[in-house]
Amino acid sequence: MARRGALLLVATVLGVCAAGSARGYNGGPITDQIESLFWLITFFAVLVGIVVFGILFWFLYRYRQSVSPNPATEVHGNRRLEVVWTVVPTIILIIITAVSWPVLLYTDTPPPADTTVTVIGERFSWTFRYADNSTSPDLWVQQNIVVALRVTSIDVIHSFAVPDLGIKIDAIPGRMNPFWLQAHATGNYLVQCAEFCGVSHPYMRSTVHVFPPGSQPKIYGPPPPPASVTEIQLLEPSATNWTINPANLTAKLGDRVTLRVWNNATNPHDFRIDAPVNASVSTMPPFGFAWLNFTVNTASPGPVPYGPSNATARTKGMAGNLTIQAGTVITILLGEDPPGSSNFVIRPNVGTNPLTIAKGEKVVFEIVNVGQFDHNFQMGPPYDFIIHTSPIKHGDPPIFLGPFTLDQDATSQYWCIIHKGAGMIAPYVVGAGSAQVGVPLFDMVALTIGVSVPVSLLPPLSAFPLSALLLRGPVLRFREPPSPPPKDEPANPRQDHRDRNEDER
């Protein structure tokens, strides 16, 4: 029996080790800490088990019936033994607490975060809101960045669990539970609700997608949709009549353009889009192709020629034109003066505030962050639809908004939404500007007569339809208080007469 017990113990230890090594999380620092603690406690537990079961098996062997046929006498009240089996487990618990406490502190103390993501649970799905207020059903983060998580729910209690990253945190309605995430390895990690929340609880799943640095424009968020591909063909129908198909392309400022250029000709050709785009591919052999990707960052007053860089090929007809759809480009600079200070500045690149725009002019706004802080942009009414809410970081490419045709006279302001409260705001004028709103003449006369005070003393009332209020009845009236009676006359003659009669009696 002792031999069977020993074999069972060895098989158990080997099975636990094999299971752990096969699992091999290695997803992030939280997982590393938890897994190290797990194996330390497991090793300690196996060691204690070997001692306990070793003593048990030794007793079974030493006092087996063939050797000790007579039953042993019972022992009562062995204080030494009681002290041992009380002190030893206490020491074991103290050791486990000592090795667990640093791990608890590490997991509960997040390092400085690169970005923040709000995790929202609802039956039976997850929503992830990023720093720019965009959302997605899956979580997308860059490899090795630290993500601060704010976990909540909008209906019942859920539990946001990513086992391979060592994450399990409750999502409670009305409460934001903080945690953090960092993934060392790229790949996809399963998200599962770990708190029973209804009949479809097993299907409340999502995925954490970890992508390598440089593969996406931001460190968070799903990848941008693929750009549509435009096919360009270079053709030589005859020795003197060469063509390019299509011969005309259009793009807007800020567009990401993907071209696949085919050299369906008998001669090798390169391909180039001239200034201000300045994008090109090297020489392609006959019936070969090349990819060309670029972003339209600069406006052009006229069509931009494209085709082979060889002037002879263009003269023979292998030439086309790219039209950049845009109006007047107005560059708005966002920043601080000096850079990095709390003196936030927003102004046009040319000229000074107020920003002046001709009525009916077709314009494109180029928003450039030249400061150290994140900024964004919005125009005030009536053009408040011209807005870019996502933060523009230092070094980001310009953001193009438009084109817009401003066909209404207006006097208003434009600002950085993030720092509007800190004074990052400036005026603009379109056309002749909008008329200043004041009190109509009839309201001023009525108010002056009815109230008998200067209108200038009541600026807050200029926003109300005073004439309508006055026509409904007396709205504001001042009545003089009654004058006190003279000192030598009684306030009430009849009462004074009754007082004199009582005195005479």
Short mmCIF file of C-alpha atoms in Angstrom, two decimals:
data_model
loop_
_atom_site.label_atom_id
_atom_site.label_comp_id
_atom_site.label_asym_id
_atom_site.label_seq_id
_atom_site.Cartn_x
_atom_site.Cartn_y
_atom_site.Cartn_z
CA MET A 1 0.00 0.00 0.00
CA ALA A 2 2.85 2.38 0.80
CA ARG A 3 4.29 1.77 -2.64
CA ARG A 4 0.95 2.56 -4.29
CA GLY A 5 0.61 5.76 -2.29
CA ALA A 6 4.09 6.90 -3.30
CA LEU A 7 3.36 6.22 -6.95
CA LEU A 8 0.08 8.15 -6.70
CA LEU A 9 1.86 11.15 -5.13
CA VAL A 10 4.56 11.18 -7.82
CA ALA A 11 1.93 10.93 -10.59
CA THR A 12 0.01 13.87 -9.08
CA VAL A 13 3.11 16.07 -8.89
CA LEU A 14 4.13 15.22 -12.46
CA GLY A 15 0.59 15.89 -13.69
CA VAL A 16 0.46 19.33 -12.08
CA CYS A 17 3.86 20.24 -13.52
CA ALA A 18 2.88 19.04 -16.98
CA ALA A 19 -0.40 20.96 -16.88
CA GLY A 20 1.33 24.16 -15.81
CA SER A 21 4.06 23.93 -18.42
CA ALA A 22 1.53 23.14 -21.13
CA ARG A 23 -0.59 26.17 -20.17
CA GLY A 24 2.34 28.60 -20.39
CA TYR A 25 0.49 31.93 -20.24
CA ASN A 26 3.39 34.40 -20.48
CA GLY A 27 0.93 37.07 -21.61
CA GLY A 28 2.05 39.99 -19.46
CA PRO A 29 3.67 41.09 -16.20
CA ILE A 30 0.54 40.38 -14.13
CA THR A 31 0.45 36.83 -15.44
CA ASP A 32 4.17 36.40 -14.76
CA GLN A 33 3.76 37.49 -11.14
CA ILE A 34 0.70 35.30 -10.51
CA GLU A 35 2.23 32.29 -12.21
CA SER A 36 5.47 32.62 -10.24
CA LEU A 37 3.50 32.84 -7.00
CA PHE A 38 1.40 29.83 -8.04
CA TRP A 39 4.43 27.63 -8.65
CA LEU A 40 6.12 28.78 -5.43
CA ILE A 41 3.06 27.90 -3.34
CA THR A 42 2.56 24.68 -5.31
CA PHE A 43 6.14 23.63 -4.63
CA PHE A 44 5.72 24.45 -0.96
CA ALA A 45 2.42 22.54 -0.82
CA VAL A 46 3.97 19.51 -2.51
CA LEU A 47 6.83 19.61 -0.02
CA VAL A 48 4.39 19.70 2.89
CA GLY A 49 2.39 16.91 1.26
CA ILE A 50 5.48 14.75 0.90
CA VAL A 51 6.26 15.19 4.61
CA VAL A 52 2.67 14.53 5.73
CA PHE A 53 2.05 11.57 3.47
CA GLY A 54 5.54 10.23 4.18
CA ILE A 55 4.79 10.16 7.90
CA LEU A 56 1.38 8.63 7.21
CA PHE A 57 2.78 5.89 5.03
CA TRP A 58 5.59 5.23 7.53
CA PHE A 59 3.03 4.77 10.29
CA LEU A 60 0.96 2.47 8.09
CA TYR A 61 4.03 0.38 7.40
CA ARG A 62 5.53 0.50 10.87
CA TYR A 63 2.37 -0.42 12.72
CA ARG A 64 0.84 -2.83 10.26
CA GLN A 65 -1.14 -5.68 11.73
CA SER A 66 1.42 -8.37 10.97
CA VAL A 67 4.01 -6.58 13.09
CA SER A 68 1.74 -5.12 15.79
CA PRO A 69 -1.25 -7.44 16.21
CA ASN A 70 -2.27 -5.85 19.53
CA PRO A 71 -4.09 -2.52 19.35
CA ALA A 72 -2.16 0.45 20.73
CA THR A 73 -3.46 2.32 23.76
CA GLU A 74 -5.14 5.67 23.13
CA VAL A 75 -3.26 8.80 24.11
CA HIS A 76 -5.13 11.84 25.53
CA GLY A 77 -3.85 15.38 26.08
CA ASN A 78 -0.39 15.43 24.48
CA ARG A 79 0.38 19.12 24.80
CA ARG A 80 3.61 18.94 22.84
CA LEU A 81 1.84 17.39 19.87
CA GLU A 82 -0.96 19.95 20.01
CA VAL A 83 1.52 22.81 20.03
CA VAL A 84 3.31 21.35 17.01
CA TRP A 85 0.19 20.95 14.88
CA THR A 86 -0.92 24.51 15.80
CA VAL A 87 2.39 26.30 15.35
CA VAL A 88 3.44 24.58 12.12
CA PRO A 89 0.27 25.51 10.13
CA THR A 90 0.53 29.05 11.49
CA ILE A 91 4.09 29.33 10.20
CA ILE A 92 2.97 27.95 6.85
CA LEU A 93 0.22 30.60 6.58
CA ILE A 94 2.67 33.34 7.53
CA ILE A 95 5.08 32.19 4.81
CA ILE A 96 2.31 32.08 2.19
CA THR A 97 1.16 35.59 3.21
CA ALA A 98 4.72 36.90 3.05
CA VAL A 99 5.29 35.66 -0.49
CA SER A 100 1.77 36.69 -1.67
CA TRP A 101 1.77 40.24 -0.33
CA PRO A 102 4.27 41.69 -2.88
CA VAL A 103 2.27 40.17 -5.73
CA LEU A 104 -0.96 41.70 -4.40
CA LEU A 105 0.72 45.10 -4.14
CA TYR A 106 2.14 44.79 -7.65
CA THR A 107 -1.16 43.90 -9.31
CA ASP A 108 -3.10 46.56 -7.40
CA THR A 109 -0.59 49.36 -8.11
CA PRO A 110 -0.69 50.20 -11.82
CA PRO A 111 2.37 51.79 -13.44
CA PRO A 112 2.00 55.09 -15.35
CA ALA A 113 -0.49 54.49 -18.15
CA ASP A 114 0.03 55.23 -21.84
CA THR A 115 -3.72 55.42 -22.44
CA THR A 116 -7.04 54.78 -20.70
CA VAL A 117 -9.84 52.47 -21.81
CA THR A 118 -13.30 52.29 -20.25
CA VAL A 119 -14.71 48.75 -20.22
CA ILE A 120 -18.52 48.68 -20.24
CA GLY A 121 -20.39 45.44 -19.61
CA GLU A 122 -24.00 44.85 -20.49
CA ARG A 123 -26.01 41.73 -21.06
CA PHE A 124 -24.49 40.08 -23.05
CA SER A 125 -21.65 42.00 -24.67
CA TRP A 126 -18.64 44.21 -23.95
CA THR A 127 -17.96 47.73 -25.22
CA PHE A 128 -14.55 49.40 -25.07
CA ARG A 129 -14.35 53.22 -25.08
CA TYR A 130 -10.94 54.69 -25.92
CA ALA A 131 -9.31 58.00 -25.03
CA ASP A 132 -10.68 59.66 -28.19
CA ASN A 133 -14.26 58.54 -27.31
CA SER A 134 -14.33 55.98 -30.12
CA THR A 135 -15.69 52.53 -29.25
CA SER A 136 -15.36 48.95 -30.44
CA PRO A 137 -16.75 45.54 -29.40
CA ASP A 138 -13.21 44.16 -29.10
CA LEU A 139 -10.24 45.72 -27.32
CA TRP A 140 -7.31 46.72 -29.54
CA VAL A 141 -4.04 47.78 -27.88
CA GLN A 142 -0.39 47.96 -28.89
CA GLN A 143 2.14 45.47 -27.58
CA ASN A 144 3.91 46.42 -24.30
CA ILE A 145 1.97 49.63 -23.61
CA VAL A 146 0.33 50.11 -20.20
CA VAL A 147 -3.44 50.50 -20.45
CA ALA A 148 -5.41 51.87 -17.50
CA LEU A 149 -8.76 50.05 -17.35
CA ARG A 150 -11.92 51.57 -15.86
CA VAL A 151 -14.44 48.75 -15.59
CA THR A 152 -18.17 49.31 -15.11
CA SER A 153 -21.59 47.95 -16.07
CA ILE A 154 -24.89 49.47 -17.17
CA ASP A 155 -27.28 46.76 -15.99
CA VAL A 156 -26.19 43.92 -13.65
CA ILE A 157 -22.93 42.79 -12.08
CA HIS A 158 -20.47 41.25 -14.55
CA SER A 159 -16.83 40.25 -14.23
CA PHE A 160 -14.25 41.24 -16.84
CA ALA A 161 -11.83 38.33 -17.07
CA VAL A 162 -8.87 37.82 -19.43
CA PRO A 163 -7.22 34.67 -18.03
CA ASP A 164 -4.18 34.75 -20.30
CA LEU A 165 -3.36 38.27 -19.09
CA GLY A 166 -4.11 37.62 -15.41
CA ILE A 167 -7.11 40.00 -15.32
CA LYS A 168 -10.34 39.48 -13.40
CA ILE A 169 -12.20 42.52 -12.11
CA ASP A 170 -15.89 43.02 -11.32
CA ALA A 171 -18.04 45.33 -13.48
CA ILE A 172 -20.59 46.91 -11.15
CA PRO A 173 -23.34 49.37 -12.20
CA GLY A 174 -22.60 52.92 -11.06
CA ARG A 175 -19.00 52.19 -10.09
CA MET A 176 -15.68 52.44 -11.92
CA ASN A 177 -13.30 49.69 -10.83
CA PRO A 178 -9.69 50.46 -11.80
CA PHE A 179 -7.22 47.91 -13.10
CA TRP A 180 -4.50 47.78 -15.72
CA LEU A 181 -3.32 45.73 -18.65
CA GLN A 182 -0.02 45.10 -20.37
CA ALA A 183 0.64 42.41 -22.96
CA HIS A 184 4.15 41.22 -23.79
CA ALA A 185 3.16 39.06 -26.76
CA THR A 186 1.09 39.95 -29.81
CA GLY A 187 -1.98 37.89 -30.54
CA ASN A 188 -5.59 37.46 -29.50
CA TYR A 189 -6.66 36.93 -25.89
CA LEU A 190 -10.11 35.67 -24.91
CA VAL A 191 -12.37 37.90 -22.78
CA GLN A 192 -15.06 36.10 -20.78
CA CYS A 193 -17.64 37.30 -18.28
CA ALA A 194 -16.83 35.43 -15.06
CA GLU A 195 -19.99 36.40 -13.13
CA PHE A 196 -23.30 34.70 -13.92
CA CYS A 197 -25.50 37.40 -15.46
CA GLY A 198 -28.30 35.62 -17.30
CA VAL A 199 -29.22 32.89 -19.73
CA SER A 200 -26.63 33.97 -22.33
CA HIS A 201 -23.80 34.39 -19.82
CA PRO A 202 -21.56 31.74 -21.51
CA TYR A 203 -21.67 33.76 -24.74
CA MET A 204 -20.66 37.11 -23.21
CA ARG A 205 -17.24 37.02 -24.80
CA SER A 206 -14.89 39.37 -26.57
CA THR A 207 -11.23 39.49 -27.63
CA VAL A 208 -8.20 41.56 -26.71
CA HIS A 209 -6.19 42.11 -29.90
CA VAL A 210 -2.55 43.00 -29.27
CA PHE A 211 -0.77 44.36 -32.34
CA PRO A 212 2.96 45.14 -32.82
CA PRO A 213 4.28 48.72 -32.59
CA GLY A 214 4.14 50.70 -35.80
CA SER A 215 1.48 48.54 -37.43
CA GLN A 216 -1.32 51.06 -36.75
CA PRO A 217 -1.44 54.87 -36.58
CA LYS A 218 -2.52 54.85 -32.89
CA ILE A 219 -1.51 52.77 -29.89
CA TYR A 220 -5.14 51.81 -29.34
CA GLY A 221 -8.28 51.19 -31.35
CA PRO A 222 -9.16 48.92 -34.26
CA PRO A 223 -7.14 49.19 -37.46
CA PRO A 224 -8.34 51.77 -39.99
CA PRO A 225 -10.44 50.40 -42.82
CA PRO A 226 -8.40 49.41 -45.86
CA ALA A 227 -8.20 52.09 -48.51
CA SER A 228 -9.93 51.40 -51.78
CA VAL A 229 -7.54 50.43 -54.55
CA THR A 230 -7.44 52.36 -57.82
CA GLU A 231 -5.96 50.53 -60.79
CA ILE A 232 -3.69 52.53 -63.12
CA GLN A 233 -2.67 51.05 -66.49
CA LEU A 234 0.15 52.22 -68.71
CA LEU A 235 -0.64 51.20 -72.30
CA GLU A 236 1.12 51.33 -75.71
CA PRO A 237 -1.53 50.65 -78.34
CA SER A 238 0.85 51.82 -81.06
CA ALA A 239 4.38 53.17 -81.45
CA THR A 240 3.23 56.79 -81.28
CA ASN A 241 -0.08 56.61 -79.43
CA TRP A 242 0.47 55.75 -75.79
CA THR A 243 -2.24 56.08 -73.13
CA ILE A 244 -2.85 55.91 -69.43
CA ASN A 245 -6.06 54.62 -67.93
CA PRO A 246 -7.76 56.33 -66.16
CA ALA A 247 -6.58 59.71 -67.37
CA ASN A 248 -8.29 61.64 -64.56
CA LEU A 249 -8.39 61.04 -60.82
CA THR A 250 -9.92 63.06 -57.99
CA ALA A 251 -9.08 63.11 -54.28
CA LYS A 252 -9.87 65.27 -51.28
CA LEU A 253 -7.44 66.81 -48.88
CA GLY A 254 -6.60 64.27 -46.20
CA ASP A 255 -7.54 61.24 -48.34
CA ARG A 256 -5.38 58.13 -48.15
CA VAL A 257 -4.88 56.93 -51.70
CA THR A 258 -3.78 53.47 -52.77
CA LEU A 259 -2.83 52.92 -56.40
CA ARG A 260 -1.79 49.73 -58.13
CA VAL A 261 0.13 50.79 -61.22
CA TRP A 262 0.24 48.23 -64.05
CA ASN A 263 2.81 48.51 -66.81
CA ASN A 264 0.81 46.81 -69.56
CA ALA A 265 3.27 48.04 -72.16
CA THR A 266 6.22 46.57 -74.00
CA ASN A 267 8.72 49.05 -72.54
CA PRO A 268 9.74 49.47 -68.92
CA HIS A 269 8.21 52.52 -67.23
CA ASP A 270 8.21 54.19 -63.87
CA PHE A 271 5.31 56.26 -62.49
CA ARG A 272 5.18 59.60 -60.75
CA ILE A 273 2.60 62.07 -59.44
CA ASP A 274 4.14 65.52 -59.66
CA ALA A 275 4.31 68.29 -57.06
CA PRO A 276 2.82 69.04 -54.65
CA VAL A 277 1.99 65.33 -54.11
CA ASN A 278 5.46 64.05 -55.07
CA ALA A 279 4.72 60.31 -54.96
CA SER A 280 6.38 57.78 -57.26
CA VAL A 281 7.31 54.15 -57.90
CA SER A 282 10.48 52.85 -59.49
CA THR A 283 10.77 51.35 -62.95
CA MET A 284 8.47 48.41 -63.64
CA PRO A 285 9.24 45.74 -66.22
CA PRO A 286 6.70 45.07 -68.98
CA PHE A 287 3.51 43.56 -67.57
CA GLY A 288 4.68 44.17 -64.04
CA PHE A 289 2.98 46.27 -61.37
CA ALA A 290 3.82 48.28 -58.25
CA TRP A 291 1.89 49.67 -55.27
CA LEU A 292 1.78 53.38 -54.47
CA ASN A 293 0.35 54.68 -51.19
CA PHE A 294 0.17 58.33 -50.19
CA THR A 295 -1.92 60.87 -48.31
CA VAL A 296 -3.12 64.07 -49.96
CA ASN A 297 -1.72 66.64 -47.54
CA THR A 298 -1.33 69.67 -49.80
CA ALA A 299 -3.84 71.57 -51.89
CA SER A 300 -3.15 72.49 -55.49
CA PRO A 301 -4.70 75.37 -57.45
CA GLY A 302 -4.83 73.22 -60.57
CA PRO A 303 -4.69 69.57 -61.68
CA VAL A 304 -1.59 67.62 -60.68
CA PRO A 305 -0.03 65.73 -63.65
CA TYR A 306 0.89 62.06 -63.31
CA GLY A 307 2.46 59.43 -65.55
CA PRO A 308 5.98 58.18 -66.33
CA SER A 309 8.75 60.61 -65.39
CA ASN A 310 9.99 60.35 -68.99
CA ALA A 311 8.77 63.46 -70.81
CA THR A 312 8.66 61.60 -74.13
CA ALA A 313 6.23 59.03 -72.73
CA ARG A 314 3.95 61.81 -71.51
CA THR A 315 4.17 63.59 -74.84
CA LYS A 316 2.97 60.43 -76.56
CA GLY A 317 -0.15 60.45 -74.38
CA MET A 318 0.83 58.48 -71.27
CA ALA A 319 -0.24 61.33 -68.96
CA GLY A 320 -3.14 62.04 -66.62
CA ASN A 321 -4.28 64.61 -64.08
CA LEU A 322 -5.13 64.36 -60.39
CA THR A 323 -7.66 66.94 -59.18
CA ILE A 324 -7.50 67.73 -55.47
CA GLN A 325 -10.95 68.81 -54.36
CA ALA A 326 -10.45 71.71 -52.00
CA GLY A 327 -11.10 75.40 -51.59
CA THR A 328 -9.02 77.97 -49.84
CA VAL A 329 -6.88 76.24 -47.24
CA ILE A 330 -7.00 77.95 -43.84
CA THR A 331 -4.32 76.65 -41.48
CA ILE A 332 -5.17 76.81 -37.79
CA LEU A 333 -2.28 76.43 -35.35
CA LEU A 334 -2.90 74.90 -31.92
CA GLY A 335 -0.27 75.21 -29.23
CA GLU A 336 1.16 77.04 -26.28
CA ASP A 337 3.25 80.20 -25.96
CA PRO A 338 5.89 79.26 -24.94
CA PRO A 339 5.55 75.58 -25.90
CA GLY A 340 4.70 73.35 -22.95
CA SER A 341 3.32 76.20 -20.83
CA SER A 342 -0.28 76.73 -19.67
CA ASN A 343 -0.70 79.76 -21.96
CA PHE A 344 -2.75 78.06 -24.68
CA VAL A 345 -2.96 79.74 -28.09
CA ILE A 346 -5.16 79.15 -31.14
CA ARG A 347 -4.64 81.29 -34.23
CA PRO A 348 -4.46 81.21 -38.03
CA ASN A 349 -1.11 80.54 -39.66
CA VAL A 350 -1.35 83.75 -41.72
CA GLY A 351 -2.54 86.98 -40.16
CA THR A 352 -3.96 87.44 -36.69
CA ASN A 353 -7.25 87.02 -34.91
CA PRO A 354 -10.05 87.56 -35.63
CA LEU A 355 -10.00 84.98 -38.40
CA THR A 356 -11.71 86.63 -41.39
CA ILE A 357 -13.41 84.56 -44.11
CA ALA A 358 -15.27 85.88 -47.15
CA LYS A 359 -18.95 84.99 -47.36
CA GLY A 360 -19.61 82.24 -49.91
CA GLU A 361 -15.96 81.17 -49.93
CA LYS A 362 -15.17 77.48 -50.19
CA VAL A 363 -12.60 76.66 -47.54
CA VAL A 364 -10.70 73.72 -46.08
CA PHE A 365 -9.41 73.92 -42.52
CA GLU A 366 -5.96 72.45 -41.91
CA ILE A 367 -5.57 71.84 -38.16
CA VAL A 368 -1.96 71.58 -36.97
CA ASN A 369 -0.82 70.94 -33.39
CA VAL A 370 2.46 72.84 -32.91
CA GLY A 371 2.37 72.52 -29.11
CA GLN A 372 3.29 69.87 -26.59
CA PHE A 373 -0.21 69.08 -25.27
CA ASP A 374 -3.10 67.28 -26.98
CA HIS A 375 -5.59 69.62 -28.68
CA ASN A 376 -8.69 69.46 -30.88
CA PHE A 377 -10.90 71.95 -32.73
CA GLN A 378 -14.42 73.32 -33.12
CA MET A 379 -16.07 76.35 -34.72
CA GLY A 380 -18.80 78.18 -32.88
CA PRO A 381 -22.35 78.56 -34.25
CA PRO A 382 -23.65 78.81 -36.88
CA TYR A 383 -20.74 76.68 -38.14
CA ASP A 384 -20.48 74.38 -35.12
CA PHE A 385 -20.69 71.36 -37.43
CA ILE A 386 -17.04 72.04 -38.30
CA ILE A 387 -15.50 69.98 -35.54
CA HIS A 388 -12.73 67.46 -34.82
CA THR A 389 -13.18 65.88 -31.38
CA SER A 390 -10.32 63.36 -31.37
CA PRO A 391 -7.18 64.62 -29.62
CA ILE A 392 -4.40 65.74 -31.99
CA LYS A 393 -1.05 64.86 -30.45
CA HIS A 394 2.25 66.65 -30.90
CA GLY A 395 3.82 65.43 -34.13
CA ASP A 396 0.58 64.07 -35.63
CA PRO A 397 0.00 64.86 -39.33
CA PRO A 398 -2.34 67.77 -40.10
CA ILE A 399 -6.09 67.18 -39.89
CA PHE A 400 -8.11 68.46 -42.85
CA LEU A 401 -11.76 69.45 -42.44
CA GLY A 402 -13.84 70.33 -45.47
CA PRO A 403 -14.32 71.66 -47.97
CA PHE A 404 -17.10 73.87 -46.61
CA THR A 405 -18.92 76.75 -48.24
CA LEU A 406 -19.55 79.44 -45.62
CA ASP A 407 -22.58 81.24 -47.02
CA GLN A 408 -23.91 82.95 -43.88
CA ASP A 409 -22.65 86.14 -42.27
CA ALA A 410 -21.46 85.34 -38.77
CA THR A 411 -19.48 86.69 -35.85
CA SER A 412 -18.52 83.96 -33.42
CA GLN A 413 -15.55 82.11 -31.96
CA TYR A 414 -13.48 78.98 -32.54
CA TRP A 415 -11.63 77.01 -29.90
CA CYS A 416 -9.89 73.90 -28.64
CA ILE A 417 -12.56 71.80 -26.95
CA ILE A 418 -10.07 70.33 -24.48
CA HIS A 419 -8.71 73.68 -23.30
CA LYS A 420 -11.64 76.01 -23.95
CA GLY A 421 -12.02 76.59 -20.23
CA ALA A 422 -8.35 77.59 -20.07
CA GLY A 423 -8.85 80.41 -22.59
CA MET A 424 -7.86 78.62 -25.81
CA ILE A 425 -10.48 80.49 -27.81
CA ALA A 426 -10.40 83.13 -30.56
CA PRO A 427 -12.92 85.12 -32.66
CA TYR A 428 -13.83 84.69 -36.32
CA VAL A 429 -15.88 86.74 -38.76
CA VAL A 430 -17.58 85.50 -41.95
CA GLY A 431 -18.61 88.14 -44.45
CA ALA A 432 -20.03 91.26 -42.85
CA GLY A 433 -20.42 89.49 -39.54
CA SER A 434 -23.68 88.86 -37.74
CA ALA A 435 -25.75 91.69 -36.29
CA GLN A 436 -25.34 92.19 -32.58
CA VAL A 437 -28.43 91.16 -30.69
CA GLY A 438 -29.90 93.90 -28.51
CA VAL A 439 -33.19 95.17 -27.14
CA PRO A 440 -35.63 96.34 -29.88
CA LEU A 441 -36.68 99.98 -29.83
CA PHE A 442 -40.24 99.24 -28.71
CA ASP A 443 -39.00 97.13 -25.82
CA MET A 444 -36.59 99.84 -24.73
CA VAL A 445 -39.36 102.50 -24.73
CA ALA A 446 -41.83 100.25 -22.95
CA LEU A 447 -39.26 99.21 -20.39
CA THR A 448 -38.21 102.82 -19.76
CA ILE A 449 -41.80 104.01 -19.27
CA GLY A 450 -43.07 101.00 -17.30
CA VAL A 451 -40.13 100.60 -15.00
CA SER A 452 -38.91 104.19 -14.82
CA VAL A 453 -35.28 103.12 -14.72
CA PRO A 454 -32.63 103.27 -17.44
CA VAL A 455 -32.49 100.21 -19.65
CA SER A 456 -28.71 100.18 -19.32
CA LEU A 457 -29.11 99.12 -15.69
CA LEU A 458 -30.88 95.90 -16.72
CA PRO A 459 -28.59 94.13 -19.21
CA PRO A 460 -29.78 90.64 -18.26
CA LEU A 461 -33.34 91.54 -19.31
CA SER A 462 -32.27 92.22 -22.90
CA ALA A 463 -32.54 88.52 -23.69
CA PHE A 464 -36.27 88.37 -22.78
CA PRO A 465 -39.25 89.34 -24.98
CA LEU A 466 -40.06 92.35 -22.81
CA SER A 467 -42.73 93.81 -25.05
CA ALA A 468 -44.74 90.60 -24.85
CA LEU A 469 -44.47 90.56 -21.08
CA LEU A 470 -45.46 94.21 -20.73
CA LEU A 471 -48.50 93.79 -23.00
CA ARG A 472 -49.82 91.00 -20.78
CA GLY A 473 -50.10 93.25 -17.78
CA PRO A 474 -48.05 95.16 -15.26
CA VAL A 475 -44.92 93.16 -14.92
CA LEU A 476 -42.66 95.56 -13.08
CA ARG A 477 -44.15 98.23 -10.86
CA PHE A 478 -42.70 100.32 -8.14
CA ARG A 479 -45.05 101.64 -5.46
CA GLU A 480 -43.86 104.17 -2.96
CA PRO A 481 -44.31 103.08 0.66
CA PRO A 482 -46.97 104.94 2.72
CA SER A 483 -45.67 108.07 4.46
CA PRO A 484 -45.47 107.88 8.25
CA PRO A 485 -47.94 110.11 10.12
CA PRO A 486 -46.72 113.42 11.58
CA LYS A 487 -45.37 113.24 15.05
CA ASP A 488 -48.08 115.52 16.47
CA GLU A 489 -50.93 113.53 14.98
CA PRO A 490 -52.04 110.08 16.17
CA ALA A 491 -51.67 107.27 13.76
CA ASN A 492 -55.34 106.31 14.42
CA PRO A 493 -57.65 109.17 15.59
CA ARG A 494 -60.47 106.84 16.69
CA GLN A 495 -58.17 104.75 18.84
CA ASP A 496 -56.74 107.92 20.42
CA HIS A 497 -60.30 109.16 21.24
CA ARG A 498 -61.12 105.88 23.03
CA ASP A 499 -57.90 106.13 25.03
CA ARG A 500 -58.80 109.65 26.25
CA ASN A 501 -62.29 108.55 27.37
CA GLU A 502 -60.77 105.72 29.42
CA ASP A 503 -58.34 108.15 31.06
CA GLU A 504 -61.19 110.51 32.04
CA ARG A 505 -63.15 107.66 33.62
#
